[in-house]
PDB file of C-alpha atoms in Angstrom:
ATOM      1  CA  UNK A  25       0.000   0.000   0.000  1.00  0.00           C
ATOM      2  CA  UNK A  26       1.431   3.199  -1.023  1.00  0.00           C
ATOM      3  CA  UNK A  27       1.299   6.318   1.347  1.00  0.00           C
ATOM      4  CA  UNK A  28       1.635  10.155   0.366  1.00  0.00           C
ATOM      5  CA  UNK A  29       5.356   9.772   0.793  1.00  0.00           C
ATOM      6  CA  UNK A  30       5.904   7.451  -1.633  1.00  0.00           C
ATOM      7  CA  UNK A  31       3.756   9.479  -3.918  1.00  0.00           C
ATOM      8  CA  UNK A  32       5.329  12.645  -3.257  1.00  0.00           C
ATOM      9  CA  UNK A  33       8.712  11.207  -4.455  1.00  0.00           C
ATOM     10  CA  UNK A  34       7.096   9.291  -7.088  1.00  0.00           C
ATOM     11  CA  UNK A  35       5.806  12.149  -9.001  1.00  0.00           C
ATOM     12  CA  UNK A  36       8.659  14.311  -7.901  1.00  0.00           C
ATOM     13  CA  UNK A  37      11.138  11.423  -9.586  1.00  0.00           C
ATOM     14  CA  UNK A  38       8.881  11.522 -12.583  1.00  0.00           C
ATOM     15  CA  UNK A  39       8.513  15.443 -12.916  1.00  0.00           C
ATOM     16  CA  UNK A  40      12.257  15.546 -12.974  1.00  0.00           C
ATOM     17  CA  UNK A  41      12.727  13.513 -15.956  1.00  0.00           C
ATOM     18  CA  UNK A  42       9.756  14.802 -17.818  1.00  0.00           C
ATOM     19  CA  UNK A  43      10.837  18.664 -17.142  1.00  0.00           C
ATOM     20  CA  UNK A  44      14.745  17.378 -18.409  1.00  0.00           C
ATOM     21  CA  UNK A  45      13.598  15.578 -21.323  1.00  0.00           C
ATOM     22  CA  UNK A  46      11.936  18.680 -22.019  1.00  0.00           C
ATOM     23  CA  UNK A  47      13.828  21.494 -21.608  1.00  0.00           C
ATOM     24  CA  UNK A  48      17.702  20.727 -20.335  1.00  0.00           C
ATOM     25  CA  UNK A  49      20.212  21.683 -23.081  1.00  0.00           C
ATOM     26  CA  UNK A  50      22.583  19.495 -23.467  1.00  0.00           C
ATOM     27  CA  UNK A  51      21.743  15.317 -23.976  1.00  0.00           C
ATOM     28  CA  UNK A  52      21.563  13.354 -20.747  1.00  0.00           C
ATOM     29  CA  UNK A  53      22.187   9.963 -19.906  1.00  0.00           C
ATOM     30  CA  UNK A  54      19.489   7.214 -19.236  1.00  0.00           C
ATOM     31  CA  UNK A  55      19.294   6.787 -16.052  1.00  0.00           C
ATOM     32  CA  UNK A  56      21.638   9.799 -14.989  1.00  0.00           C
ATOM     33  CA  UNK A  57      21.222   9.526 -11.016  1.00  0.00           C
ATOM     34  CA  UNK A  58      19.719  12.799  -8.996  1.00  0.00           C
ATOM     35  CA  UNK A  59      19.981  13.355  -5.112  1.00  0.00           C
ATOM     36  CA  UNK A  60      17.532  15.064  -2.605  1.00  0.00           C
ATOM     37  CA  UNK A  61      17.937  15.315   0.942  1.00  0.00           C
ATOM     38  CA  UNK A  62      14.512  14.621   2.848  1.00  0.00           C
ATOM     39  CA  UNK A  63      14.394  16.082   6.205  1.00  0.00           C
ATOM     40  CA  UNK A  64      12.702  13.242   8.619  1.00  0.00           C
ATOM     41  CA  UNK A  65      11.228  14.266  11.929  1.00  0.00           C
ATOM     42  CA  UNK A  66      12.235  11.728  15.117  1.00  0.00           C
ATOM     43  CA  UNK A  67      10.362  12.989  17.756  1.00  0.00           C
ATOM     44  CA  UNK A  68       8.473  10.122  19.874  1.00  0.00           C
ATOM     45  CA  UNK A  69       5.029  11.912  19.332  1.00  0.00           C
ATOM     46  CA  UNK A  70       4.112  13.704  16.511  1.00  0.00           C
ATOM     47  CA  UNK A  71       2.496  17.293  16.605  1.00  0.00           C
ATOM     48  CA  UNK A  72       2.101  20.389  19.246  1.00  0.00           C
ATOM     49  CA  UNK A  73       3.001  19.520  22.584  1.00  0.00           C
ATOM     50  CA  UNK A  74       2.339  21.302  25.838  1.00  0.00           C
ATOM     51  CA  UNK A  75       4.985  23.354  27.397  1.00  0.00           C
ATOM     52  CA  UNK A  76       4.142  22.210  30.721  1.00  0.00           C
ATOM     53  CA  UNK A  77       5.014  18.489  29.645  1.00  0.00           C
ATOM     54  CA  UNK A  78       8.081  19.815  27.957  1.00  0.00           C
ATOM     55  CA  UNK A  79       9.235  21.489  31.379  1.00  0.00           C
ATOM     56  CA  UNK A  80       8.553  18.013  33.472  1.00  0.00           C
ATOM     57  CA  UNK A  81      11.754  16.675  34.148  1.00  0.00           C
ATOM     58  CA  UNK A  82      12.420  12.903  32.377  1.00  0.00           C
ATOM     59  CA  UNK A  83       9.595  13.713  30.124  1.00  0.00           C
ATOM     60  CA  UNK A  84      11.220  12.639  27.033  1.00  0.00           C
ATOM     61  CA  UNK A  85      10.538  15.320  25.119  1.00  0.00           C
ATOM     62  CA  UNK A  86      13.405  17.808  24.030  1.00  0.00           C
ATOM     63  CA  UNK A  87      12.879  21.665  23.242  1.00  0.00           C
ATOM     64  CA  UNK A  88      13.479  23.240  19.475  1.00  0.00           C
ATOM     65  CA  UNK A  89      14.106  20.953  16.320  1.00  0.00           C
ATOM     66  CA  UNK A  90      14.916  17.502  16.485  1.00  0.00           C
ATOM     67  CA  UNK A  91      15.512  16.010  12.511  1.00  0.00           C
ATOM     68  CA  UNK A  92      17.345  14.092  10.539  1.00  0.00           C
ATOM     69  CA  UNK A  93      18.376  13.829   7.269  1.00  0.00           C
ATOM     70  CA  UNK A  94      17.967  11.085   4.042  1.00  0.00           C
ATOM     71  CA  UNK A  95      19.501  11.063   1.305  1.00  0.00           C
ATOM     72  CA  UNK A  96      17.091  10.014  -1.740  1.00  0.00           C
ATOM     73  CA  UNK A  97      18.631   9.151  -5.023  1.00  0.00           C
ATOM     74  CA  UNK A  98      16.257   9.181  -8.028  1.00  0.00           C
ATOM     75  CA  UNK A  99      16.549   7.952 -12.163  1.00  0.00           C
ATOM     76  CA  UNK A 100      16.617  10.127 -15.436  1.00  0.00           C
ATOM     77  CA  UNK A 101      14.536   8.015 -17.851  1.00  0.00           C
ATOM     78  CA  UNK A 102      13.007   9.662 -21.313  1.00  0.00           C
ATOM     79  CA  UNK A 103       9.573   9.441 -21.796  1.00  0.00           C
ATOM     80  CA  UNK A 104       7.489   6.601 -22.629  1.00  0.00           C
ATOM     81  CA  UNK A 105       8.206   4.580 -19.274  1.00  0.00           C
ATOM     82  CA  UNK A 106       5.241   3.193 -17.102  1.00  0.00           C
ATOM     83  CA  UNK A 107       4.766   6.038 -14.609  1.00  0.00           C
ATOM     84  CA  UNK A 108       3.993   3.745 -11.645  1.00  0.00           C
ATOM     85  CA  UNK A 109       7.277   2.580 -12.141  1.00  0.00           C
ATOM     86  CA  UNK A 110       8.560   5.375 -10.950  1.00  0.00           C
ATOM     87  CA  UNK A 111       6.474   4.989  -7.894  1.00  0.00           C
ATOM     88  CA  UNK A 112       6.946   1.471  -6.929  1.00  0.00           C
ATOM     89  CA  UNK A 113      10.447   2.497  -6.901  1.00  0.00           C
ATOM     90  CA  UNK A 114       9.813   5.288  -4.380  1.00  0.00           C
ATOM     91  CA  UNK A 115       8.194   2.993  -2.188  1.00  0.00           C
ATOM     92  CA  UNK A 116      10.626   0.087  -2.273  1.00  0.00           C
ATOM     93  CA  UNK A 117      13.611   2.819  -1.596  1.00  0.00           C
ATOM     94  CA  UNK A 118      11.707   4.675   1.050  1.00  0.00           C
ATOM     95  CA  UNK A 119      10.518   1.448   2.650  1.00  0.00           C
ATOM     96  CA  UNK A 120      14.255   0.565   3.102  1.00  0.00           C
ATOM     97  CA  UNK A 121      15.139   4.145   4.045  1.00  0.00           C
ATOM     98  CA  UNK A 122      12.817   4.073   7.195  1.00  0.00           C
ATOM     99  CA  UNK A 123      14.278   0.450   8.829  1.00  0.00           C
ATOM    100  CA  UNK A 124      17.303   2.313   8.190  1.00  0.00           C
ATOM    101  CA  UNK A 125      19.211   4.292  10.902  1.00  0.00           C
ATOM    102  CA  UNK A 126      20.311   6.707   8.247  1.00  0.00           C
ATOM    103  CA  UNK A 127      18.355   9.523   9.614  1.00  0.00           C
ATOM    104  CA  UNK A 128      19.057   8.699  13.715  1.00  0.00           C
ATOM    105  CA  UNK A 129      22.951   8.567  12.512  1.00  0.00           C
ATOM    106  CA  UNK A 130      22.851  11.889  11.129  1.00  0.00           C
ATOM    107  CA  UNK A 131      21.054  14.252  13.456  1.00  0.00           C
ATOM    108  CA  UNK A 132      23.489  12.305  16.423  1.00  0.00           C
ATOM    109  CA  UNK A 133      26.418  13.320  14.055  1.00  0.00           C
ATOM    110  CA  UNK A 134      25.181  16.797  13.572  1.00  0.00           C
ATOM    111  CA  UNK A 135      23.973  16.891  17.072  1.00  0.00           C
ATOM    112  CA  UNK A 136      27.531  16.001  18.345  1.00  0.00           C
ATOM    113  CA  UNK A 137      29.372  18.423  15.974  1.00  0.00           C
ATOM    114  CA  UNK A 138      26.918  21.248  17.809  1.00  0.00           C
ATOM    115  CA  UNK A 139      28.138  19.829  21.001  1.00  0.00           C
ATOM    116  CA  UNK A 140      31.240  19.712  20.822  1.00  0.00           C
ATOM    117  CA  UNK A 141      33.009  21.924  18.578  1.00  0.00           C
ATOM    118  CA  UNK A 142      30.166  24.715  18.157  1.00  0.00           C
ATOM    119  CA  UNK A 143      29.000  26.298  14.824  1.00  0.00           C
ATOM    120  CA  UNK A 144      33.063  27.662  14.693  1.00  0.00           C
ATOM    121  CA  UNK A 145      35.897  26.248  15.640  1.00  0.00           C
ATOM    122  CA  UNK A 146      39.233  28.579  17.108  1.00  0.00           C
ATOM    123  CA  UNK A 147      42.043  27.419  14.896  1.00  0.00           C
ATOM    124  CA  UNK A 148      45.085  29.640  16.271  1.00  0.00           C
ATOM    125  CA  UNK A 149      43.467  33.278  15.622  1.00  0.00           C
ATOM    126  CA  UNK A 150      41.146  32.172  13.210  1.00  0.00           C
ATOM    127  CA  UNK A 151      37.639  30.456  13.519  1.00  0.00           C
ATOM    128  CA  UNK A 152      36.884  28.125  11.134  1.00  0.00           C
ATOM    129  CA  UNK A 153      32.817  27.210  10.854  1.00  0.00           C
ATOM    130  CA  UNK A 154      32.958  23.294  11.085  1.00  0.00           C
ATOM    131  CA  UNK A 155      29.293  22.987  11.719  1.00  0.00           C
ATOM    132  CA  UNK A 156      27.980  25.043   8.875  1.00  0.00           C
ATOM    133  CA  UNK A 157      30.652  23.899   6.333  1.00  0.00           C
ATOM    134  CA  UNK A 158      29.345  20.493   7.360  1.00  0.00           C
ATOM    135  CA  UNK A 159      25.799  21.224   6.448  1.00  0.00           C
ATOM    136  CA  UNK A 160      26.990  23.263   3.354  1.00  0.00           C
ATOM    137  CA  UNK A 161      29.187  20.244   1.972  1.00  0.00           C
ATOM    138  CA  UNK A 162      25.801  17.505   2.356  1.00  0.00           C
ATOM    139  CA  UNK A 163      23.908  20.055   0.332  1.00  0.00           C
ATOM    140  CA  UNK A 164      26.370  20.919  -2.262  1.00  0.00           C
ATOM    141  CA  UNK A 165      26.640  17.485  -3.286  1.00  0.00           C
ATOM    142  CA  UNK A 166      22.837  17.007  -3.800  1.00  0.00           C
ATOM    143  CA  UNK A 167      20.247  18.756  -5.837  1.00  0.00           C
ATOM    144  CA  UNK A 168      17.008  19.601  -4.198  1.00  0.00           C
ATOM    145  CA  UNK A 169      15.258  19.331  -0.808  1.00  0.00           C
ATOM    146  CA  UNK A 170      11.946  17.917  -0.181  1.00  0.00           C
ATOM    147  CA  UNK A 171       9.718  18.042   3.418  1.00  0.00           C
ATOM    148  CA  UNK A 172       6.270  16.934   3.966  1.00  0.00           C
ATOM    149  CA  UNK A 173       4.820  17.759   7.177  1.00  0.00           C
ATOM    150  CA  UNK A 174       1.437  16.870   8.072  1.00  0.00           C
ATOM    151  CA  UNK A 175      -0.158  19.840   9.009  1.00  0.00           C
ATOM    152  CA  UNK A 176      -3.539  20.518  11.413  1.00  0.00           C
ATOM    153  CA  UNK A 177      -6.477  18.012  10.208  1.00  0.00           C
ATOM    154  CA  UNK A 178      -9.401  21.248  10.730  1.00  0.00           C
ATOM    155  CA  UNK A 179      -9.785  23.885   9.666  1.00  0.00           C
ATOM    156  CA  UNK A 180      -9.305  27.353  12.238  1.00  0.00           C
ATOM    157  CA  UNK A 181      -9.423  31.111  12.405  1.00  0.00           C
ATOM    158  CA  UNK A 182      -6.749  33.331  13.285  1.00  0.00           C
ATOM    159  CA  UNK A 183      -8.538  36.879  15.201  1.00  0.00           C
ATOM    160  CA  UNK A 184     -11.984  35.664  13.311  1.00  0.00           C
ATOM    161  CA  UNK A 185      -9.434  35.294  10.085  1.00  0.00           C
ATOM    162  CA  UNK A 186     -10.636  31.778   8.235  1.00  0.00           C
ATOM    163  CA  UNK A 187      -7.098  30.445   7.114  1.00  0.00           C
ATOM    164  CA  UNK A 188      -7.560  28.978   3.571  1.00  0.00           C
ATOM    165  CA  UNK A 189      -4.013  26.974   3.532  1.00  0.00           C
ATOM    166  CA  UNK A 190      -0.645  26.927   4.956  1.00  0.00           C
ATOM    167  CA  UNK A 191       2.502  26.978   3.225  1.00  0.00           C
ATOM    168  CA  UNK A 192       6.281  26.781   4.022  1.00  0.00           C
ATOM    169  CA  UNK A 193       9.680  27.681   2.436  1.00  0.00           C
ATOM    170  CA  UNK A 194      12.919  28.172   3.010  1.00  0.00           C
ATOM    171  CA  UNK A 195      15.918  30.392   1.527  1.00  0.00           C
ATOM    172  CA  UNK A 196      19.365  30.562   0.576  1.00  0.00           C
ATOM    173  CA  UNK A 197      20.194  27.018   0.311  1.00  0.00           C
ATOM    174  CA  UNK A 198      22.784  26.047  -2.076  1.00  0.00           C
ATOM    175  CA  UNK A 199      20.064  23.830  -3.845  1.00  0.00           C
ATOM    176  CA  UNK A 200      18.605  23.752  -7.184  1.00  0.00           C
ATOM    177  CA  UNK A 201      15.255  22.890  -6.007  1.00  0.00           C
ATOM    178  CA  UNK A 202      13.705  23.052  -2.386  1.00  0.00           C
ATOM    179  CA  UNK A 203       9.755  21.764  -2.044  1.00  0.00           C
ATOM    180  CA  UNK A 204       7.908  22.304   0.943  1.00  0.00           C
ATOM    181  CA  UNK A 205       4.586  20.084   1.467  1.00  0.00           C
ATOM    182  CA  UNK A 206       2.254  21.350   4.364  1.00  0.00           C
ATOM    183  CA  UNK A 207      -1.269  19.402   4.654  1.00  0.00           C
ATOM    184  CA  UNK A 208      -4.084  21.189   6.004  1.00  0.00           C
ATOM    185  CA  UNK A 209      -7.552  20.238   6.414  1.00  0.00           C
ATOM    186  CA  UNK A 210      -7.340  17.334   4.209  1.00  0.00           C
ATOM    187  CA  UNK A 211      -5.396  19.165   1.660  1.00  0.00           C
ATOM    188  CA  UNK A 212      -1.827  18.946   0.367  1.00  0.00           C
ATOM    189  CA  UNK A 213       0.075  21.991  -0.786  1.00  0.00           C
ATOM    190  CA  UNK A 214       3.638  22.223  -2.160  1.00  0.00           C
ATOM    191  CA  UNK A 215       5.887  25.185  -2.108  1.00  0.00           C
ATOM    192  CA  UNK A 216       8.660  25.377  -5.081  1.00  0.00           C
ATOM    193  CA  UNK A 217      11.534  27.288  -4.682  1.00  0.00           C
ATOM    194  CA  UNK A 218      14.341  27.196  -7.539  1.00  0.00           C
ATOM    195  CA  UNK A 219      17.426  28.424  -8.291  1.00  0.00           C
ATOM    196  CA  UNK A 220      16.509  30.872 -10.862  1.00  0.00           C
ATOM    197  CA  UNK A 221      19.885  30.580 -13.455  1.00  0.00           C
ATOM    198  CA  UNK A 222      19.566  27.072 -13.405  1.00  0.00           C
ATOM    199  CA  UNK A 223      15.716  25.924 -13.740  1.00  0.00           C
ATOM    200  CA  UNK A 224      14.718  29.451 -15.521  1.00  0.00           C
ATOM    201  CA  UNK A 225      11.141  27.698 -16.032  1.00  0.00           C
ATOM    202  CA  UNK A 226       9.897  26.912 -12.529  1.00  0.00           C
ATOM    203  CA  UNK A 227       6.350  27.188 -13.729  1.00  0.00           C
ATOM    204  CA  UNK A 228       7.234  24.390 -16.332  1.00  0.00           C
ATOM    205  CA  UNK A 229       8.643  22.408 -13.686  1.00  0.00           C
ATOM    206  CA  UNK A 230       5.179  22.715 -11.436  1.00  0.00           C
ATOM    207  CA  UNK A 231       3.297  21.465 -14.916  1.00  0.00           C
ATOM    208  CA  UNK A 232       5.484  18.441 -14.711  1.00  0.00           C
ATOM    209  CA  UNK A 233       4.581  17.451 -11.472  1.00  0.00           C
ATOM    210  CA  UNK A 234       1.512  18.070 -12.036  1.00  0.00           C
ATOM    211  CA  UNK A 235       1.275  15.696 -15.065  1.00  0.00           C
ATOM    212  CA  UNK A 236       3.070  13.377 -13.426  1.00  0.00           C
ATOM    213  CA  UNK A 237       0.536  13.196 -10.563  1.00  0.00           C
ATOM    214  CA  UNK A 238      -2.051  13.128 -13.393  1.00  0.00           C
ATOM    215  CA  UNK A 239      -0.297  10.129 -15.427  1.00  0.00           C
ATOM    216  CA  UNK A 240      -0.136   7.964 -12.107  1.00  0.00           C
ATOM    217  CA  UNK A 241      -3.665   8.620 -11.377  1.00  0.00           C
ATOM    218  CA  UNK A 242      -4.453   7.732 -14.858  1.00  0.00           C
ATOM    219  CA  UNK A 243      -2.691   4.260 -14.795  1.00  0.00           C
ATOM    220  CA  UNK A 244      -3.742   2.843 -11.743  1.00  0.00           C
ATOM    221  CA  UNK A 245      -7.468   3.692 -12.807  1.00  0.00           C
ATOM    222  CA  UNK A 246      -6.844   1.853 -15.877  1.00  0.00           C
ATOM    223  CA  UNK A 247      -5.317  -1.212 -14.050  1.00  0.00           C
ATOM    224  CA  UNK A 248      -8.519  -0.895 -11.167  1.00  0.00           C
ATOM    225  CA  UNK A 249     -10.892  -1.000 -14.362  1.00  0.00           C
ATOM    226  CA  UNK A 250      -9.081  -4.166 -15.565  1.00  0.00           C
TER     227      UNK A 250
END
């Protein structure tokens, strides 16, 4: 059984190819491998917590941001490929992702860095940032970012304010492409943000995983029918 995750990369895996096929300038190679890093909550319990069971003592539950990170290869393939291919291989590689420690291993890692050395390091007279250049080298050497987080399952008011959706980003990450997926009230939304001088198109790029979502759709209701 497939869940949103798998679907999320499975269209985003597809998108990719379809917006390369379609507009990259120079031929690639089938089955030219592409890297995002998902960031994977580990908190024991999901959602808002109270701040007076955050203040008990052995509680369990830590203040601020507590995530790790996955790395999440995906294919180049030209078009004409089954498109729930590309989401049965989502799930098998996410399925193998989670029984991983992958994530655990590197929020302890980054966790540890924090700890011990700080954000910047005193070398002699100068401070060198070990932390950041850390962070900076894992995201130089992959291409886009991707986050779903499961947002508040009603709909509320803010001052008497209906609020119609929610919707996250982030900036000035050395990334090509950065999506943001907030649900709210039943309702997924995704955030693109590209770099600008390399995907000059990002509207194209939305179209693609859009069609992409459409294809899938399309071929499992042919294979129900069947």
């Amino acid at each position: 059984m497939q869940k949103i995750n798998d679907v999320l990369f499975g269209l985003i895996s597809l998108g990719l190819s379809r917006y390369l096929e379609d507009h990259s300038t120079k031929p690639l190679k089938e089955g030219l491998r592409i890297t995002g890093a998902a960031m994977v909550n580990l908190r024991p319990s999901s959602g808002l917590q109270e701040t007076t069971e955050l203040m008990k003592n052995k509680s369990g539950s830590r203040w601020g941001n507590k995530f790790g990170m996955m790395l999440l290869p995906t294919y180049y393939h030209k078009g004409g490929s089954d498109p729930l291919q590309y989401l049965k291989k989502a799930k098998t590689m996410i399925d193998r992702k989670k029984l991983s420690l992958e994530a655990y291993f590197s929020y302890k890692i980054g966790y540890f860095v924090m700890k011990v050395l700080g954000a910047k390091v005193k070398l002699t007279v100068l401070f060198f940032p070990f932390a950041s250049l850390l962070n900076y080298k894992i995201i130089c050497n992959t291409t886009f970012t991707i986050s779903n987080v499961v947002g508040p399952k009603e709909e509320f008011m803010i001052a008497g304010i209906p609020v119609t959706y929610i919707r996250a980003t982030s900036t000035s990450m050395a990334h090509a492409i950065t999506m943001h997926m907030v649900s709210y009230a039943g309702k997924a939304d995704m955030q693109i943000l590209v770099a600008k001088e390399l995907i000059p198109h990002p509207e194209k790029l939305a179209k693609c995983f859009e069609d992409a979502l459409l294809e899938m759709k399309e071929a499992a209701l042919k294979i129900h029918s069947n």
